Amino acid sequence: MPPPRKKYRRDESEVSCCLKYLIFGFNVIFWLLGLFILGVGVWAWSEKETLSNLSRLTRVALDPAFLLVVVGTLTFIIGFTGCVGALRENTCLLAVYAIWLAAILLVEIAAGILGFIFKDWIKGEATSGFQSFIVSYREDPDQQNLIDWIQERWLQCCGIEGPRDWDKNVYFNCNSTAREACGVPFSCCKQSVGLLYFRNTQCGYDVRKPEFPQDRGLVIYEKGCLRSGEEWVEANLIPVAAVGVAVAILQVSTYTPNIAVVINCMRIITHTYSYVLIAG
């Protein structure tokens, strides 16, 4: 009768293969996503020739392309450290990855608390940023596309407080000699039924002139984007809060097993070092 086979008992210091590859696979997605966002941001920035026109760097913080570059770079770095760290069981990379996740989670919590406390300050900053977008509407295609999307697709609004805010733009000012004078961008116009995919880019011309023949409220949105944004948040408070909680849970669930991997890796190193000392 053959001797009974000894059952292998997994050492507590060993890293779970399932856990390691779970973290690896999760971070591969973020790595590739960060690389894609970074590529789009760099491409958008190069298309505008920002580096050849240094005057545009004064408004770089409001540049959507710059925001894509920053977000893509951070996502790429975090995904890289988590991916390679989990695959190679490298404690240094895993520790950096854990610190990144903890920092992002703390920033999100702090932003949520401060956003609730300093609502008026945030409203003022949003108003200032939107005003800058209006002033440079024709100068930066990214900002132009962003403000058109906000007014037409997202909030169905016009200007900050109303259509009159477009007087701050040199092209739409009523004293301008441009064709758009005393008008608003096409994104302020209400979409006609059956013409959702055919834009009339001249629909906002002359709508702020006293002699405009039609009722202005039938042609353009008269509610400002600031008030529309507040109403959107109030109407979607539960879904927004649910998304925030889901993101936090996802980050915590990713952060927790990563700490376990770091601890296990440190155990392996400690045991190996102790064995070398004893053997020596």
Short mmCIF file of C-alpha atoms in Angstrom, two decimals:
data_model
loop_
_atom_site.label_atom_id
_atom_site.label_comp_id
_atom_site.label_asym_id
_atom_site.label_seq_id
_atom_site.Cartn_x
_atom_site.Cartn_y
_atom_site.Cartn_z
CA MET A 1 0.00 0.00 0.00
CA PRO A 2 1.60 3.33 -1.07
CA PRO A 3 2.19 5.91 1.67
CA PRO A 4 -0.43 8.64 1.94
CA ARG A 5 0.40 11.75 -0.03
CA LYS A 6 1.15 14.82 2.01
CA LYS A 7 -1.23 17.65 1.49
CA TYR A 8 0.33 20.95 0.55
CA ARG A 9 -0.35 23.63 3.11
CA ARG A 10 -0.17 27.11 1.75
CA ASP A 11 2.10 29.41 3.70
CA GLU A 12 0.29 32.44 5.13
CA SER A 13 2.98 34.65 3.67
CA GLU A 14 2.22 33.62 0.10
CA VAL A 15 0.26 36.00 -2.06
CA SER A 16 -3.07 34.72 -3.32
CA CYS A 17 -2.76 34.07 -7.04
CA CYS A 18 -6.43 35.00 -7.57
CA LEU A 19 -6.00 38.25 -5.66
CA LYS A 20 -2.81 39.16 -7.47
CA TYR A 21 -4.25 38.68 -10.95
CA LEU A 22 -7.50 40.37 -9.97
CA ILE A 23 -5.57 43.54 -9.10
CA PHE A 24 -3.42 43.09 -12.20
CA GLY A 25 -6.42 42.78 -14.55
CA PHE A 26 -8.23 45.70 -12.92
CA ASN A 27 -5.25 47.98 -13.33
CA VAL A 28 -4.51 46.92 -16.92
CA ILE A 29 -7.86 48.50 -17.81
CA PHE A 30 -6.95 51.74 -16.04
CA TRP A 31 -3.48 51.69 -17.58
CA LEU A 32 -4.88 51.48 -21.11
CA LEU A 33 -7.63 53.99 -20.30
CA GLY A 34 -5.07 56.47 -19.00
CA LEU A 35 -2.92 55.98 -22.08
CA PHE A 36 -5.93 56.63 -24.33
CA ILE A 37 -6.99 59.79 -22.44
CA LEU A 38 -3.41 61.05 -22.45
CA GLY A 39 -3.13 60.45 -26.20
CA VAL A 40 -6.38 62.32 -26.89
CA GLY A 41 -5.26 65.25 -24.72
CA VAL A 42 -1.84 65.51 -26.36
CA TRP A 43 -3.43 65.29 -29.82
CA ALA A 44 -5.99 68.00 -28.99
CA TRP A 45 -3.28 70.24 -27.55
CA SER A 46 -1.04 69.80 -30.58
CA GLU A 47 -3.91 70.55 -32.95
CA LYS A 48 -4.38 73.96 -31.33
CA GLU A 49 -0.62 74.66 -31.52
CA THR A 50 -0.63 75.82 -27.90
CA LEU A 51 3.14 75.58 -27.49
CA SER A 52 3.73 77.77 -30.55
CA ASN A 53 1.42 80.44 -29.12
CA LEU A 54 2.59 80.96 -25.54
CA SER A 55 -0.13 83.54 -24.82
CA ARG A 56 -2.62 80.68 -24.58
CA LEU A 57 -0.73 79.21 -21.63
CA THR A 58 -2.14 81.96 -19.40
CA ARG A 59 -5.51 80.16 -19.54
CA VAL A 60 -4.11 76.63 -19.47
CA ALA A 61 -6.06 75.72 -16.31
CA LEU A 62 -9.34 76.22 -18.22
CA ASP A 63 -8.17 74.25 -21.25
CA PRO A 64 -10.11 70.95 -21.62
CA ALA A 65 -7.16 69.45 -23.52
CA PHE A 66 -4.83 70.24 -20.62
CA LEU A 67 -7.32 68.63 -18.24
CA LEU A 68 -7.30 65.48 -20.38
CA VAL A 69 -3.49 65.42 -20.29
CA VAL A 70 -3.44 65.71 -16.48
CA VAL A 71 -6.17 63.09 -15.92
CA GLY A 72 -4.62 60.73 -18.48
CA THR A 73 -1.15 61.05 -16.94
CA LEU A 74 -2.40 60.37 -13.39
CA THR A 75 -4.53 57.42 -14.53
CA PHE A 76 -1.61 56.00 -16.51
CA ILE A 77 0.81 56.28 -13.56
CA ILE A 78 -1.66 54.77 -11.08
CA GLY A 79 -2.55 51.93 -13.44
CA PHE A 80 1.11 51.25 -14.19
CA THR A 81 2.16 51.06 -10.54
CA GLY A 82 -0.78 48.83 -9.63
CA CYS A 83 -0.41 46.59 -12.68
CA VAL A 84 3.36 46.00 -12.51
CA GLY A 85 3.40 46.03 -8.71
CA ALA A 86 0.77 43.28 -8.45
CA LEU A 87 2.32 41.17 -11.23
CA ARG A 88 5.86 41.38 -9.87
CA GLU A 89 4.78 41.54 -6.20
CA ASN A 90 6.92 44.64 -5.89
CA THR A 91 6.29 46.22 -2.50
CA CYS A 92 7.58 49.64 -3.53
CA LEU A 93 5.20 49.94 -6.49
CA LEU A 94 2.31 48.52 -4.50
CA ALA A 95 2.98 50.97 -1.68
CA VAL A 96 2.99 53.87 -4.18
CA TYR A 97 -0.23 52.54 -5.70
CA ALA A 98 -1.87 52.31 -2.27
CA ILE A 99 -0.77 55.85 -1.40
CA TRP A 100 -2.20 57.18 -4.69
CA LEU A 101 -5.57 55.53 -4.05
CA ALA A 102 -5.67 56.74 -0.45
CA ALA A 103 -4.81 60.29 -1.53
CA ILE A 104 -7.50 60.32 -4.24
CA LEU A 105 -10.08 58.96 -1.81
CA LEU A 106 -9.20 61.60 0.80
CA VAL A 107 -9.33 64.37 -1.82
CA GLU A 108 -12.77 63.20 -2.96
CA ILE A 109 -14.08 63.11 0.62
CA ALA A 110 -12.60 66.54 1.36
CA ALA A 111 -14.03 67.94 -1.90
CA GLY A 112 -17.48 66.64 -1.02
CA ILE A 113 -17.38 68.17 2.47
CA LEU A 114 -15.92 71.48 1.31
CA GLY A 115 -18.36 71.61 -1.60
CA PHE A 116 -21.25 71.37 0.85
CA ILE A 117 -19.78 74.01 3.18
CA PHE A 118 -18.52 76.52 0.59
CA LYS A 119 -21.38 76.36 -1.89
CA ASP A 120 -21.36 80.10 -2.51
CA TRP A 121 -17.62 80.16 -3.20
CA ILE A 122 -17.96 77.27 -5.67
CA LYS A 123 -20.83 79.08 -7.36
CA GLY A 124 -18.64 82.17 -7.70
CA GLU A 125 -15.74 80.17 -9.16
CA ALA A 126 -18.08 78.40 -11.61
CA THR A 127 -19.47 81.77 -12.68
CA SER A 128 -15.97 83.16 -13.18
CA GLY A 129 -14.87 80.12 -15.21
CA PHE A 130 -17.98 80.20 -17.39
CA GLN A 131 -17.47 83.91 -17.96
CA SER A 132 -13.91 83.23 -19.16
CA PHE A 133 -15.31 80.65 -21.57
CA ILE A 134 -17.75 83.22 -22.95
CA VAL A 135 -15.01 85.84 -23.42
CA SER A 136 -12.74 83.40 -25.33
CA TYR A 137 -15.56 81.56 -27.11
CA ARG A 138 -14.19 82.08 -30.62
CA GLU A 139 -10.52 81.78 -29.63
CA ASP A 140 -10.37 78.22 -28.31
CA PRO A 141 -12.26 75.46 -30.20
CA ASP A 142 -12.22 73.13 -27.18
CA GLN A 143 -13.81 75.71 -24.91
CA GLN A 144 -16.27 76.56 -27.66
CA ASN A 145 -17.32 72.92 -28.04
CA LEU A 146 -17.59 72.54 -24.27
CA ILE A 147 -19.83 75.57 -23.78
CA ASP A 148 -21.96 74.56 -26.79
CA TRP A 149 -22.41 71.09 -25.28
CA ILE A 150 -23.38 72.57 -21.89
CA GLN A 151 -25.91 74.98 -23.39
CA GLU A 152 -27.40 72.76 -26.06
CA ARG A 153 -27.09 69.15 -24.91
CA TRP A 154 -26.80 69.17 -21.13
CA LEU A 155 -28.56 72.08 -19.42
CA GLN A 156 -30.53 73.70 -22.27
CA CYS A 157 -29.54 77.19 -21.16
CA CYS A 158 -27.93 80.37 -22.45
CA GLY A 159 -25.21 82.39 -20.75
CA ILE A 160 -24.49 82.49 -17.03
CA GLU A 161 -27.55 84.39 -15.81
CA GLY A 162 -29.19 84.69 -19.22
CA PRO A 163 -28.62 85.57 -22.91
CA ARG A 164 -27.43 89.08 -21.99
CA ASP A 165 -24.15 87.59 -20.70
CA TRP A 166 -23.04 87.12 -24.29
CA ASP A 167 -22.42 90.86 -24.41
CA LYS A 168 -19.08 90.00 -22.77
CA ASN A 169 -17.92 88.45 -26.05
CA VAL A 170 -16.52 90.85 -28.65
CA TYR A 171 -18.36 89.12 -31.50
CA PHE A 172 -21.80 88.95 -29.84
CA ASN A 173 -21.64 92.38 -28.20
CA CYS A 174 -24.36 94.72 -29.47
CA ASN A 175 -21.72 97.32 -30.34
CA SER A 176 -19.79 94.87 -32.50
CA THR A 177 -19.62 95.15 -36.27
CA ALA A 178 -19.63 91.35 -36.66
CA ARG A 179 -22.62 89.53 -38.12
CA GLU A 180 -23.27 87.90 -34.72
CA ALA A 181 -23.68 91.30 -33.04
CA CYS A 182 -26.48 91.39 -30.45
CA GLY A 183 -27.04 87.68 -30.95
CA VAL A 184 -26.17 84.41 -29.20
CA PRO A 185 -24.45 81.19 -30.33
CA PHE A 186 -26.53 78.55 -32.07
CA SER A 187 -26.26 76.35 -28.96
CA CYS A 188 -28.65 78.74 -27.19
CA CYS A 189 -31.37 77.96 -29.73
CA LYS A 190 -34.20 75.56 -29.02
CA GLN A 191 -34.13 72.55 -31.30
CA SER A 192 -37.08 72.22 -33.64
CA VAL A 193 -38.87 68.89 -33.91
CA GLY A 194 -37.50 66.94 -36.86
CA LEU A 195 -34.37 69.10 -37.04
CA LEU A 196 -32.36 67.52 -34.23
CA TYR A 197 -29.54 66.55 -36.57
CA PHE A 198 -29.64 69.64 -38.80
CA ARG A 199 -28.37 72.71 -36.99
CA ASN A 200 -29.24 76.21 -38.07
CA THR A 201 -26.03 77.97 -37.06
CA GLN A 202 -27.61 81.39 -37.72
CA CYS A 203 -30.68 80.90 -35.54
CA GLY A 204 -29.26 83.11 -32.78
CA TYR A 205 -28.55 86.13 -34.95
CA ASP A 206 -30.16 89.44 -33.82
CA VAL A 207 -32.29 87.76 -31.12
CA ARG A 208 -31.25 90.34 -28.48
CA LYS A 209 -32.12 93.32 -30.65
CA PRO A 210 -35.27 95.22 -29.58
CA GLU A 211 -36.69 94.98 -33.10
CA PHE A 212 -36.40 91.17 -33.26
CA PRO A 213 -39.70 90.13 -34.92
CA GLN A 214 -40.45 86.96 -32.91
CA ASP A 215 -40.96 86.13 -29.27
CA ARG A 216 -37.39 85.49 -28.12
CA GLY A 217 -38.51 82.79 -25.68
CA LEU A 218 -39.73 80.67 -28.58
CA VAL A 219 -36.35 80.77 -30.32
CA ILE A 220 -33.68 80.55 -27.60
CA TYR A 221 -33.31 79.39 -24.00
CA GLU A 222 -33.65 82.36 -21.67
CA LYS A 223 -32.67 80.61 -18.46
CA GLY A 224 -29.05 81.00 -17.40
CA CYS A 225 -26.78 77.97 -17.09
CA LEU A 226 -26.04 78.70 -13.42
CA ARG A 227 -29.67 78.29 -12.41
CA SER A 228 -30.15 75.36 -14.80
CA GLY A 229 -27.13 73.64 -13.24
CA GLU A 230 -28.54 74.08 -9.74
CA GLU A 231 -31.88 72.63 -10.85
CA TRP A 232 -30.11 69.70 -12.52
CA VAL A 233 -28.20 68.88 -9.33
CA GLU A 234 -31.38 69.14 -7.25
CA ALA A 235 -33.28 66.87 -9.66
CA ASN A 236 -30.45 64.31 -9.89
CA LEU A 237 -29.18 64.47 -6.31
CA ILE A 238 -29.86 60.80 -5.56
CA PRO A 239 -28.20 59.41 -8.74
CA VAL A 240 -25.20 61.73 -8.27
CA ALA A 241 -24.83 60.67 -4.63
CA ALA A 242 -25.21 56.99 -5.63
CA VAL A 243 -22.45 57.32 -8.23
CA GLY A 244 -20.19 59.00 -5.67
CA VAL A 245 -20.80 56.23 -3.12
CA ALA A 246 -20.23 53.53 -5.78
CA VAL A 247 -16.92 55.12 -6.81
CA ALA A 248 -15.83 55.33 -3.16
CA ILE A 249 -16.75 51.67 -2.55
CA LEU A 250 -14.87 50.65 -5.69
CA GLN A 251 -11.79 52.55 -4.56
CA VAL A 252 -11.94 51.06 -1.05
CA SER A 253 -12.44 47.55 -2.41
CA THR A 254 -9.43 48.04 -4.68
CA TYR A 255 -7.36 49.66 -1.95
CA THR A 256 -8.02 46.98 0.71
CA PRO A 257 -6.75 43.87 -1.17
CA ASN A 258 -3.80 45.89 -2.40
CA ILE A 259 -2.78 46.50 1.23
CA ALA A 260 -3.10 42.76 1.81
CA VAL A 261 -0.73 42.10 -1.08
CA VAL A 262 1.76 44.63 0.32
CA ILE A 263 1.61 42.99 3.75
CA ASN A 264 2.07 39.53 2.27
CA CYS A 265 4.98 40.69 0.16
CA MET A 266 6.61 42.23 3.21
CA ARG A 267 6.14 38.94 5.04
CA ILE A 268 7.88 37.08 2.24
CA ILE A 269 10.81 39.51 2.30
CA THR A 270 11.03 39.29 6.10
CA HIS A 271 10.97 35.50 6.09
CA THR A 272 13.58 35.34 3.33
CA TYR A 273 15.84 37.80 5.13
CA SER A 274 15.50 35.87 8.39
CA TYR A 275 16.32 32.60 6.62
CA VAL A 276 19.47 34.17 5.10
CA LEU A 277 20.59 35.40 8.51
CA ILE A 278 20.03 31.98 10.12
CA ALA A 279 21.73 30.14 7.26
CA GLY A 280 24.65 32.53 7.35
#
